[in-house]
Coordinates of C-alpha atoms and ligand atoms in Angstrom, one line a residue:
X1 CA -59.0 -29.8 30.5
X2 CA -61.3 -32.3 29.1
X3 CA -63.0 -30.6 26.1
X4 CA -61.1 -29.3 22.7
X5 CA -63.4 -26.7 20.8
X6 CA -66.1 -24.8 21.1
X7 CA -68.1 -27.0 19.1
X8 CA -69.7 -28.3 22.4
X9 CA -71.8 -25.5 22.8
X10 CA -73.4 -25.6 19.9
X11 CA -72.7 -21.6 18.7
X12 CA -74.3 -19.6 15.8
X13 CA -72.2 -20.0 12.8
X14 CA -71.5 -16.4 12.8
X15 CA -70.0 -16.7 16.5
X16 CA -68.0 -19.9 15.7
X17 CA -66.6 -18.2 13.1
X18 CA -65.7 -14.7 14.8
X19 CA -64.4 -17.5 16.8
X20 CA -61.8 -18.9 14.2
X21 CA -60.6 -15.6 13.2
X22 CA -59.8 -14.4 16.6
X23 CA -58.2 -18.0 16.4
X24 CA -59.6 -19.0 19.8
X25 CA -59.6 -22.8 19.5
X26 CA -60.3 -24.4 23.0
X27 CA -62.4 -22.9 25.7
X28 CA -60.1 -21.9 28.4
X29 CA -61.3 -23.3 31.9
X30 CA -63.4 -20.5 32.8
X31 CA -65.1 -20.6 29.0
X32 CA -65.2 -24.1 29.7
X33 CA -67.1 -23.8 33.0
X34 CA -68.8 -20.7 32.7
X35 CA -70.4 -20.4 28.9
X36 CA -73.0 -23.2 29.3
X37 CA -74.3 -21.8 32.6
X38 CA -75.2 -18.5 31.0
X39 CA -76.6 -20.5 27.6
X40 CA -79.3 -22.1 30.1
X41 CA -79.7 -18.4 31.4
X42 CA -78.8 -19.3 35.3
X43 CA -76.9 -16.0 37.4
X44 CA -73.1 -16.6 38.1
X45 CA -70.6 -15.6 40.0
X46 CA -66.9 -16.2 39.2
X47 CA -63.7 -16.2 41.0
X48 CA -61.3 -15.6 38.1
X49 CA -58.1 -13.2 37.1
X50 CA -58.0 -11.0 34.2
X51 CA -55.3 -13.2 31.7
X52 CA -58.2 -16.4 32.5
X53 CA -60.4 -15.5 29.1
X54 CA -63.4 -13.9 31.6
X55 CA -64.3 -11.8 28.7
X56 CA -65.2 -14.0 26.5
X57 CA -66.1 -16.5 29.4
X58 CA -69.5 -13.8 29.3
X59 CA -68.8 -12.4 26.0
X60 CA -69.5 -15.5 23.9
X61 CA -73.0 -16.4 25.3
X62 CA -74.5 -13.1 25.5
X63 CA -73.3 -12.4 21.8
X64 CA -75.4 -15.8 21.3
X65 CA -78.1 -14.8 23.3
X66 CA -78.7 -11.3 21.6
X67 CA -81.6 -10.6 19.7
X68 CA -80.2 -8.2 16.4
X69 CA -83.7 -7.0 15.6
X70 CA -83.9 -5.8 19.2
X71 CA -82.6 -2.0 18.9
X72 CA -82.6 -0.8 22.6
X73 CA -79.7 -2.5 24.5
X74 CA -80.2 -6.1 26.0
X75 CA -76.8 -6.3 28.1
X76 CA -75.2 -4.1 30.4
X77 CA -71.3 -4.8 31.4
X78 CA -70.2 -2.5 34.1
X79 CA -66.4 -2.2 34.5
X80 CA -63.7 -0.4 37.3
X81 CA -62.2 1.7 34.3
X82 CA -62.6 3.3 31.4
X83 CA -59.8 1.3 29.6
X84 CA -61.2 -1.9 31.0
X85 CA -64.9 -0.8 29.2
X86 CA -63.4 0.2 25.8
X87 CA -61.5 -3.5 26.1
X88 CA -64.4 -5.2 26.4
X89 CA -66.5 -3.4 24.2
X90 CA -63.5 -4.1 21.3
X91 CA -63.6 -8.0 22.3
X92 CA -67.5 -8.3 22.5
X93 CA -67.2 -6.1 18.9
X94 CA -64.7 -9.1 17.6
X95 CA -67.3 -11.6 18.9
X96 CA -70.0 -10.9 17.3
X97 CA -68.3 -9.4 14.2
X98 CA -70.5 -11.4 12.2
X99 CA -73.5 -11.4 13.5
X100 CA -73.8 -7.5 13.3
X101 CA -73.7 -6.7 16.7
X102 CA -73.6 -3.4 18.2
X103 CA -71.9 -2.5 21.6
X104 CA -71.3 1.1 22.9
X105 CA -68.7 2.0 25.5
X106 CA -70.0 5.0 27.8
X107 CA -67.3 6.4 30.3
X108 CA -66.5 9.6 32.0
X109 CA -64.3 12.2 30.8
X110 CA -65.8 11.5 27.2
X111 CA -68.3 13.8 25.7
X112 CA -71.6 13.2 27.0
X113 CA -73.8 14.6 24.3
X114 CA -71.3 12.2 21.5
X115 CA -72.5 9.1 23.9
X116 CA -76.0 9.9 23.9
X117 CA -76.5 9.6 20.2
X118 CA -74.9 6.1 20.1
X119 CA -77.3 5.1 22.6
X120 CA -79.9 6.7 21.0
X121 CA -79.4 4.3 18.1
X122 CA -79.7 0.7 17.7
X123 CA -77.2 -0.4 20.6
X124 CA -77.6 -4.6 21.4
X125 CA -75.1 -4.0 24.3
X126 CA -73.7 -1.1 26.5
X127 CA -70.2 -1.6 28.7
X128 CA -69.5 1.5 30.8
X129 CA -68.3 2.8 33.6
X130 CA -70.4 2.9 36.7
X131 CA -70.6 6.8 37.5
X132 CA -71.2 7.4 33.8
X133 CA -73.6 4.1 33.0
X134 CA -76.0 6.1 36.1
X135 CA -75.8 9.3 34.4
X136 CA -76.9 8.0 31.2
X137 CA -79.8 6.3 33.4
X138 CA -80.8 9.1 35.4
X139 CA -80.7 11.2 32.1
X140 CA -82.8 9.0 30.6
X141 CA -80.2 8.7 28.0
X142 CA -80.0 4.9 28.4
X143 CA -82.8 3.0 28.3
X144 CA -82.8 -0.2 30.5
X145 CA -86.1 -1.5 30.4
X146 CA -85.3 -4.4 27.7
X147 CA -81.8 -5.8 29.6
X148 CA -81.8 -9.1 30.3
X149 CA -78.1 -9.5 31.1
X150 CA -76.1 -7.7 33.7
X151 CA -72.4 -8.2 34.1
X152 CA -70.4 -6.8 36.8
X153 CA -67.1 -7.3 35.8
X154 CA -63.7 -6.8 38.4
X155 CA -66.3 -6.8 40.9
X156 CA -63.6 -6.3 43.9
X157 CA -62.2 -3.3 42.0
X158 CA -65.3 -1.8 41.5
X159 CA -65.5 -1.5 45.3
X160 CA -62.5 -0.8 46.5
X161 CA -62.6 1.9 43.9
X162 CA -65.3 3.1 45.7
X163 CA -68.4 2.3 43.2
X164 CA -70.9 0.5 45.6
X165 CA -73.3 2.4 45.8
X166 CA -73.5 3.7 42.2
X167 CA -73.4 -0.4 41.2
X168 CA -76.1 -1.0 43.6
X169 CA -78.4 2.2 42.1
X170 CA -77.6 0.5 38.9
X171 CA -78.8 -2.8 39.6
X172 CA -82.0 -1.6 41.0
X173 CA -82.9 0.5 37.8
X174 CA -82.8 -2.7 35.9
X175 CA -85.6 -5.0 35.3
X176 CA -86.4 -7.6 38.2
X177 CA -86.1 -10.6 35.3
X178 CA -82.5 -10.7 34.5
X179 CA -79.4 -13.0 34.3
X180 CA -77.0 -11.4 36.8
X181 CA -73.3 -11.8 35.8
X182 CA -70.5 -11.1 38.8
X183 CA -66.8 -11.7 37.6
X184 CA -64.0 -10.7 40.5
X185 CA -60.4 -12.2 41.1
X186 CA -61.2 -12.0 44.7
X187 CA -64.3 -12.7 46.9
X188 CA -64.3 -11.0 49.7
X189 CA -67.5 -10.2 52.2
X190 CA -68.3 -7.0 50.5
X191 CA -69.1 -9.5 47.3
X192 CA -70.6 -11.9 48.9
X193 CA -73.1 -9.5 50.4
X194 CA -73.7 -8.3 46.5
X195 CA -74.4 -11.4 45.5
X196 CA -76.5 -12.2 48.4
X197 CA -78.9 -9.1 47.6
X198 CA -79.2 -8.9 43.4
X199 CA -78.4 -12.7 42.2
X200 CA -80.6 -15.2 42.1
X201 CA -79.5 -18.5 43.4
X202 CA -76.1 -18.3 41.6
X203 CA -73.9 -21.0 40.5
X204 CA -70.6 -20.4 41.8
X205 CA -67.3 -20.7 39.8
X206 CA -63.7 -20.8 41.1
X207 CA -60.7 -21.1 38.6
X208 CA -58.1 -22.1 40.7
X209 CA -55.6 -21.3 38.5
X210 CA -55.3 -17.5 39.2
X211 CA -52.6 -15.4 37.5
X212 CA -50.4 -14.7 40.4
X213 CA -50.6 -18.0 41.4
X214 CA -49.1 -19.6 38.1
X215 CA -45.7 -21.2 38.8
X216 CA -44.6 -19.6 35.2
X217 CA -44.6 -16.1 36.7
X218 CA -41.0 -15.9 39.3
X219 CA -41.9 -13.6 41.8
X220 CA -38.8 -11.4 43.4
X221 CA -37.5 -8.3 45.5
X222 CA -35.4 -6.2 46.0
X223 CA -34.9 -4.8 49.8
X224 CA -34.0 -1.0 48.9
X225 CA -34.5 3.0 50.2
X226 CA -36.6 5.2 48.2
X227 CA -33.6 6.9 47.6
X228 CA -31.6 4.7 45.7
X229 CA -34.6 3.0 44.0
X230 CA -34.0 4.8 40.4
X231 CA -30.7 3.4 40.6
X232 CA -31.9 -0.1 41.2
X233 CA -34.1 0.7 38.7
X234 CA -31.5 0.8 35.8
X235 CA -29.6 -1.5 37.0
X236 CA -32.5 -4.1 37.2
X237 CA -33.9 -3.3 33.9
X238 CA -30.3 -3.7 32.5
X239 CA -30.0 -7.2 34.2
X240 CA -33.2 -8.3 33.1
X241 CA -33.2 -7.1 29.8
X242 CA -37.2 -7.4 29.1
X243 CA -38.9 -7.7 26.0
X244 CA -41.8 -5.7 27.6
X245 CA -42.4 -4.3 30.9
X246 CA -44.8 -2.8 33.2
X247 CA -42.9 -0.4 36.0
X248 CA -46.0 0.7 38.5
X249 CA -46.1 3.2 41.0
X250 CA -48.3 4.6 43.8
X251 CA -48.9 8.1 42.6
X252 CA -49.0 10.0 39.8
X253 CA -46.6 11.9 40.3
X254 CA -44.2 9.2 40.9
X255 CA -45.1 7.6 37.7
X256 CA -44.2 11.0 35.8
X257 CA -40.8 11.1 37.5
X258 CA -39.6 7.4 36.6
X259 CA -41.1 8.3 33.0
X260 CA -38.5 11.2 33.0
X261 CA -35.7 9.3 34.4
X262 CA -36.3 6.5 31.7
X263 CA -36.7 9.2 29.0
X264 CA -32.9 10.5 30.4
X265 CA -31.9 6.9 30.0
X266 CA -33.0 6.9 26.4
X267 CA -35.2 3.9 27.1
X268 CA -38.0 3.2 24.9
X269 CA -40.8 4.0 27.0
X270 CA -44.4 5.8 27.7
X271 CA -46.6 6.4 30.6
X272 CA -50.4 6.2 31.6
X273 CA -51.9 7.1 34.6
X274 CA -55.4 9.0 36.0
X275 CA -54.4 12.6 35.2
X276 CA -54.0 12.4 31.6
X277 CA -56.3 13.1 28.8
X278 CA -58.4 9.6 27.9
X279 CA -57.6 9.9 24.5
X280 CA -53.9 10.0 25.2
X281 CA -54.6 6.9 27.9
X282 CA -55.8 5.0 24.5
X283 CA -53.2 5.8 22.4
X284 CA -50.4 5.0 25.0
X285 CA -52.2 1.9 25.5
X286 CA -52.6 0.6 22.0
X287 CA -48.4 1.6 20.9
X288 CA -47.6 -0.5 24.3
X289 CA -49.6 -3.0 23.2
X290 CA -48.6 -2.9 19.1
X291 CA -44.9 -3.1 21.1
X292 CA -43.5 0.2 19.7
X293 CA -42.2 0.6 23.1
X294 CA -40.8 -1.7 25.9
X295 CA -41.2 0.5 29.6
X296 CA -44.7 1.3 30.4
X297 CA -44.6 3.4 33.6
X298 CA -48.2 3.3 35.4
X299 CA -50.4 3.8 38.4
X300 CA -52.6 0.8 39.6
X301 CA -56.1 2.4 38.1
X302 CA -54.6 3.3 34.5
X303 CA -53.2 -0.1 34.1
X304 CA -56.5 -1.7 35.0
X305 CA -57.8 -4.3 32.2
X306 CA -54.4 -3.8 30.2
X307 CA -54.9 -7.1 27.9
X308 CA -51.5 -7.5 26.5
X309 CA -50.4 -11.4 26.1
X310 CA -46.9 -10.3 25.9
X311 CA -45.5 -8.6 28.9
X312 CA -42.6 -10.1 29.9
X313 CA -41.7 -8.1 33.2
X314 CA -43.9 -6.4 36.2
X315 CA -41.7 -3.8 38.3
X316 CA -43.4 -3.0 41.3
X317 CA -41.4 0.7 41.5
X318 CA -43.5 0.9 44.7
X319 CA -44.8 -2.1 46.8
X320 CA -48.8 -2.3 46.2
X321 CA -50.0 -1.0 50.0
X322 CA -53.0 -3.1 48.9
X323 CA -52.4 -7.3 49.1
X324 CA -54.9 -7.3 46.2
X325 CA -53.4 -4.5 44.0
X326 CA -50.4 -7.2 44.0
X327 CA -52.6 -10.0 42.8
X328 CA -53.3 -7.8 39.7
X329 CA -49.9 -6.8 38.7
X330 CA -48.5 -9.6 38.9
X331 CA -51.2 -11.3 37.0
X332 CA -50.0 -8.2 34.1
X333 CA -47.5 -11.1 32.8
X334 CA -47.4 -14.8 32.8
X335 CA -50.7 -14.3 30.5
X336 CA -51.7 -16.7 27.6
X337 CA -49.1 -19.7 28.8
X338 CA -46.1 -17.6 28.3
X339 CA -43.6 -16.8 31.2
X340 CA -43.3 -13.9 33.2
X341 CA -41.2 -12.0 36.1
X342 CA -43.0 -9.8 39.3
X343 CA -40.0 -7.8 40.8
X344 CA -40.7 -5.9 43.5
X345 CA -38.6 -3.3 45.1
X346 CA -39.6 -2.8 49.0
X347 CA -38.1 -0.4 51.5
X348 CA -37.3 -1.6 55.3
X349 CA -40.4 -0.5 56.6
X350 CA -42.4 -2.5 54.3
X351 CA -40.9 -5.8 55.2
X352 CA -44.1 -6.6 57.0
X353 CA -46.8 -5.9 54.1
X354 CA -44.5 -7.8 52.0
X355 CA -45.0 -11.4 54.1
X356 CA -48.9 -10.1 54.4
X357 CA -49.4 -10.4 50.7
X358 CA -46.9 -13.3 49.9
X359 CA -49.2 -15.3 52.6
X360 CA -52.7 -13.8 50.8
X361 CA -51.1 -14.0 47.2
X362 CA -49.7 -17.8 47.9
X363 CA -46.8 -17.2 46.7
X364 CA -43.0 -16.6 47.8
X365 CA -41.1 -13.7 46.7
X366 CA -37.4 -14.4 46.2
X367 CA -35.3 -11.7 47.8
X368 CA -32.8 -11.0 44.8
X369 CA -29.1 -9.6 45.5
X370 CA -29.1 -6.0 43.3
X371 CA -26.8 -6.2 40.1
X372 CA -22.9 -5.7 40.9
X373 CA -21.4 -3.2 38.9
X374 CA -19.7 -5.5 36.6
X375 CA -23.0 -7.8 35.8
X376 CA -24.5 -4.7 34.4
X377 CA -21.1 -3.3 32.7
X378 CA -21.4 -6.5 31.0
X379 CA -24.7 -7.0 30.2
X380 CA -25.4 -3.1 29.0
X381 CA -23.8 -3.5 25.5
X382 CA -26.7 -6.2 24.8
X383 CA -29.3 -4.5 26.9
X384 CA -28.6 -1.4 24.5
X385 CA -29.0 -3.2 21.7
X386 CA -32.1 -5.3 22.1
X387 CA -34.2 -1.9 23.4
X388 CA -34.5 -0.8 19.9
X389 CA -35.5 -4.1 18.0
X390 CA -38.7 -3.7 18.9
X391 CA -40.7 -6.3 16.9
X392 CA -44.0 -5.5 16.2
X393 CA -47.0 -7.3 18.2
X394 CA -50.0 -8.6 15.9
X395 CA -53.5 -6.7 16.3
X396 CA -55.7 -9.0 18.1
X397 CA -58.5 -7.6 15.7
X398 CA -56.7 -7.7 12.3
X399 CA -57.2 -11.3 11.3
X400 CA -61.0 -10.2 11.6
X401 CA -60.2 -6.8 10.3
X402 CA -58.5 -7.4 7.3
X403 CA -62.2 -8.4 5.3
X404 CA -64.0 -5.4 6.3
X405 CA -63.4 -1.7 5.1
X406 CA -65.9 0.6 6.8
X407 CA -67.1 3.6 4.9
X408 CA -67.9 7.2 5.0
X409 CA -70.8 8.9 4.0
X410 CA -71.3 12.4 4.2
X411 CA -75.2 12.8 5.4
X412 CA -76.8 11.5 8.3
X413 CA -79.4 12.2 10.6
X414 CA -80.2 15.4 9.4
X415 CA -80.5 14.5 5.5
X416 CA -83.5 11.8 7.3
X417 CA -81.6 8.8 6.6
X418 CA -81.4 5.7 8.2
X419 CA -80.0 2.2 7.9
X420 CA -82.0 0.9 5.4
X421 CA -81.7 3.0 3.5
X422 CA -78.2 2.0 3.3
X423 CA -78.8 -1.6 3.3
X424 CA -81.5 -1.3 0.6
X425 CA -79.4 0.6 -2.0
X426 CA -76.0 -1.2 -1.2
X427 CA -77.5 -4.9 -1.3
X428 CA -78.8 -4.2 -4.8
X429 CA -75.4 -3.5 -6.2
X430 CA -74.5 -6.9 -8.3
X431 CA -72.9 -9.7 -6.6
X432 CA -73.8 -7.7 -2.9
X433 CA -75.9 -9.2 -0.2
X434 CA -76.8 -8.0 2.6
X435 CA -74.5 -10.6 4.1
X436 CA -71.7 -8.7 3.1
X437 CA -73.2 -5.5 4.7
X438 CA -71.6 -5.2 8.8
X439 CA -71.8 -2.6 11.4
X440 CA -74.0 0.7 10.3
X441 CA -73.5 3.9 12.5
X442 CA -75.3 7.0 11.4
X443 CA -74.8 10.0 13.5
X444 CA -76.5 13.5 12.8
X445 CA -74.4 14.8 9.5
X446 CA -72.3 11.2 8.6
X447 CA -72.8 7.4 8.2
X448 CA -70.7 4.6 8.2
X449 CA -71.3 1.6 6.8
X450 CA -69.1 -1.6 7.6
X451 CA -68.5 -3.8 4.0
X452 CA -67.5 -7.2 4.9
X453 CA -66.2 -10.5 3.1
X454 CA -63.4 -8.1 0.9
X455 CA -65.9 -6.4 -1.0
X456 CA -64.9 -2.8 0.8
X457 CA -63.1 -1.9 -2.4
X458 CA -65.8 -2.9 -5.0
X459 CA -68.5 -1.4 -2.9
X460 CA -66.8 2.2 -2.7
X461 CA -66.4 2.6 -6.3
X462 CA -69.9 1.7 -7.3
X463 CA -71.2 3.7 -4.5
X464 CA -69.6 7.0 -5.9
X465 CA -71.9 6.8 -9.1
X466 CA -75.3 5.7 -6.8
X467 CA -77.7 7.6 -4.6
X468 CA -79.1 7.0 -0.9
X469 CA -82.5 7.4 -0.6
X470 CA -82.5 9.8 -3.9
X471 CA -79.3 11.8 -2.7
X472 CA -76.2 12.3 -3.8
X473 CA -73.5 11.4 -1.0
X474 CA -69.8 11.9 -0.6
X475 CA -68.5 8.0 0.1
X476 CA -64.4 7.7 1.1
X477 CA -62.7 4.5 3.8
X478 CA -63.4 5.9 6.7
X479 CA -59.8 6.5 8.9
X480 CA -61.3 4.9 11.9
X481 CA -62.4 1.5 12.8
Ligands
AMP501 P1 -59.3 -11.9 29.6 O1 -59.1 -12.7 30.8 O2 -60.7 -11.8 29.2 O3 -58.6 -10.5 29.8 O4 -58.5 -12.6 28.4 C1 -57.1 -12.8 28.4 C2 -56.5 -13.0 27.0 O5 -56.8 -14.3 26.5 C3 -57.1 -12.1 25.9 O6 -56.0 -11.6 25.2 C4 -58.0 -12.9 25.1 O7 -58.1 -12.4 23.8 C5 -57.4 -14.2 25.1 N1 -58.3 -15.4 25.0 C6 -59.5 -15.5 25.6 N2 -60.1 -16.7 25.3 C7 -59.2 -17.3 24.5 C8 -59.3 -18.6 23.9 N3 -60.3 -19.4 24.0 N4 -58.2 -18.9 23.1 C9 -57.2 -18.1 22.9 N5 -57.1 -16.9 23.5 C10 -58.1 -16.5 24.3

């Protein structure tokens, strides 16, 4: 890759720095490519894997390209899953950190009324699911008439998850005058035909370098039955001894019987897939991803958008029946220049699907002899060992984090105040700016009020002896971010 910073693209300060803290250096390719064709404001579609830098491929120039004193939203992202949108939404929140800007995440499953009063408030950008993006429209709940930016983000997903049409309702809610954003790792004719009808004269971007094409992940199998494939399973995992570990399966219910099994083991593990509670999704996500455990057992869907640098190992439990759904998992590991391993276990009768996705996938799977009884005797003492030492991942967010202490104030909405007030009081305390002043939510009965550059601590004490807008407030650190 030619270029070494981001310096080329002539960023906000505020950006470039968000930039430095997140310590993104160099543009990967598809930064490289696709950042200075949304600057000049031209529709794009991509052809690049999760693991590429996509996000912030989109999420860099439309943090530029954001108006702040704008307060209804300028950008919609539309994502598969819910996970995928609350990713996003974190990353875009890490981008523009510093230049104050606000992003909401709307999915399903999620109270409705809770979503509606984010959106009600200033909101620069909106990343949501595709069912619950329409409600919001349809409700009026979401106003769309100032986007400029559309993103459609896993664009192949989307469809063969079924989302067409609700996409294509989107797109025509929006305004006519628009950038139109299409990121997929595939680009089949169903794509094609979107891009055909909503983009305007797009560039088109392919990053060669997919995922599941990288010759750092080793793809192999494992010929098995369905009955002995728990067995495999252990012995595998014993062989292979990973540091951290995907195991996906086809159903849900599958998924909760390997979890079992691997609790029987004593392994440290956790599961996530469509049937549980989203808040539980979110928490199993962020300890697998904060490496307080090593197994992950999951379906295809719940696993979606998983943006974890350091999985080590992809078990395919059950062979994808879809060639693309393999193109995914594998692309799970092998992210951010490190190596990975794809194991698949396959049955006889799946022989055939196997050479179909090795030919679509480019790639060859190795067919592995299974452990002898022996190698895992011998390798178990270690395996047992190492599945304990779990070593704590960093938090993508806590470089940026660490400045900012967000606070709690007990009135809202309903005691009539609003963010300047906040800002006005605050910025007069001595050696406070506004500068130092981030994110302010307020919601009906509470506000919270980012403090940035260190000051959190200084700023709390001072404001338990001042008032907002004449009233007495209860300030504390808020618990959540
Ligand atoms: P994505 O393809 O958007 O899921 O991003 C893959 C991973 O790469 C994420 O963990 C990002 O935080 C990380 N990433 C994206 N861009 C950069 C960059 N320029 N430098 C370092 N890491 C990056």
């Amino acid at each position: 890759m030619k270029n070494t910073s981001f310096t080329e693209f002539q960023l906000e300060e505020s950006i470039e720095r968000a930039l430095e803290s997140m310590r993104y250096e160099k543009p990967t390719e598809v930064q490289h490519k696709v950042i200075p064709i949304i600057l000049m404001n031209k529709d794009v579609v991509v052809e690049a894997s999760t693991g590429s830098g996509k996000t912030a491929a989109y999420g860099i120039p439309l943090c530029q390209h954001v108006e702040w004193l704008e307060n209804k939203p300028q950008v919609l992202v539309l994502t598969p899953t819910r996970e995928l949108a609350a990713q996003v939404r974190e990353d875009l929140i890490h981008i523009g950190r510093f230049k104050r800007i606000k992003a909401a995440a709307v999915y399903g499953k999620q109270p409705f009324a809770r979503q509606k009063l984010e959106l009600s408030q200033k909101c620069h950008i909106v990343v949501g699911t595709p069912g619950r993006v329409l409600d919001h429209i349809q409700k009026g709940t979401l106003s769309v008439e100032k986007i400029q930016y559309a993103v459609i983000d896993e664009a192949d997903e989307m469809l063969n998850m079924g989302f067409i049409s609700q996409v294509e309702e989107i797109i025509n809610a929006l305004p006519k005058k628009r950038v139109t954003m299409m990121f997929s790792a595939t680009f089949g004719e169903d794509i094609k035909r979107l891009c055909e009808t909503y983009m305007n004269n797009p560039e088109y971007v392919k990053i060669e370098d997919q995922a599941a094409h990288k010759p750092r992940i080793i793809h192999e199998g494992y010929l098995t039955k369905d009955t002995q494939k728990l067995s495999l399973l252990r012995d595998v995992t014993i062989r292979e001894k990973a540091d951290s570990c995907i195991i996906f399966c086809r159903t849900q219910e599958q998924v909760d019987r390997v979890f079992d099994q691997l609790v029987e083991w004593d392994y440290s593990c956790g599961k996530i897939h469509g049937g549980m509670y989203q808040e539980d999704r979110f928490d199993v996500m962020n300890q697998f991803k904060r490496g307080e455990f090593r197994y992950l057992a999951a379906t295809d869907v719940a696993a979606r958008g998983i943006d974890i640098d350091e999985i080590s190992h992809v078990i395919n439990f059950d062979f994808p029946l879809e060639k693309e759904a393999y193109v995914h998992r594998a692309g799970r590991t092998g992210r951010a220049g490190k190596s990975g391993k794809a194991i698949s276990f396959f049955t006889p009768h799946e022989r055939e699907l196997l050479a179909e996705t090795e030919e679509y996938a480019g790639v060859s799977i190795m067919l592995k002899e299974p452990p002898t009884k022996a190698e895992v005797e011998a390798a178990r003492d270690s395996f047992e060992r190492h599945m304990f030492q779990t070593e704590r991942k960093e938090d993508k967010g806590a470089e940026l984090n660490k400045d900012i202490m967000k606070l709690f104030f007990n009135g809202g909405k309903k005691k009539k105040l609003r963010a300047i007030d906040f800002v006005g009081t605050i910025a007069k305390i001595d050696g406070v700016t506004a500068e130092d002043i981030g994110i302010i939510t307020i919601e009906d009965q509470a506000s919270f009020v980012e403090i940035m550059n260190g000051k959190g601590p200084y700023v709390l004490n001072a404001m338990k002896k001042k008032t907002v807008k004449g009233k007495k407030l209860k300030v504390y650190e808020a618990f959540n971010r």
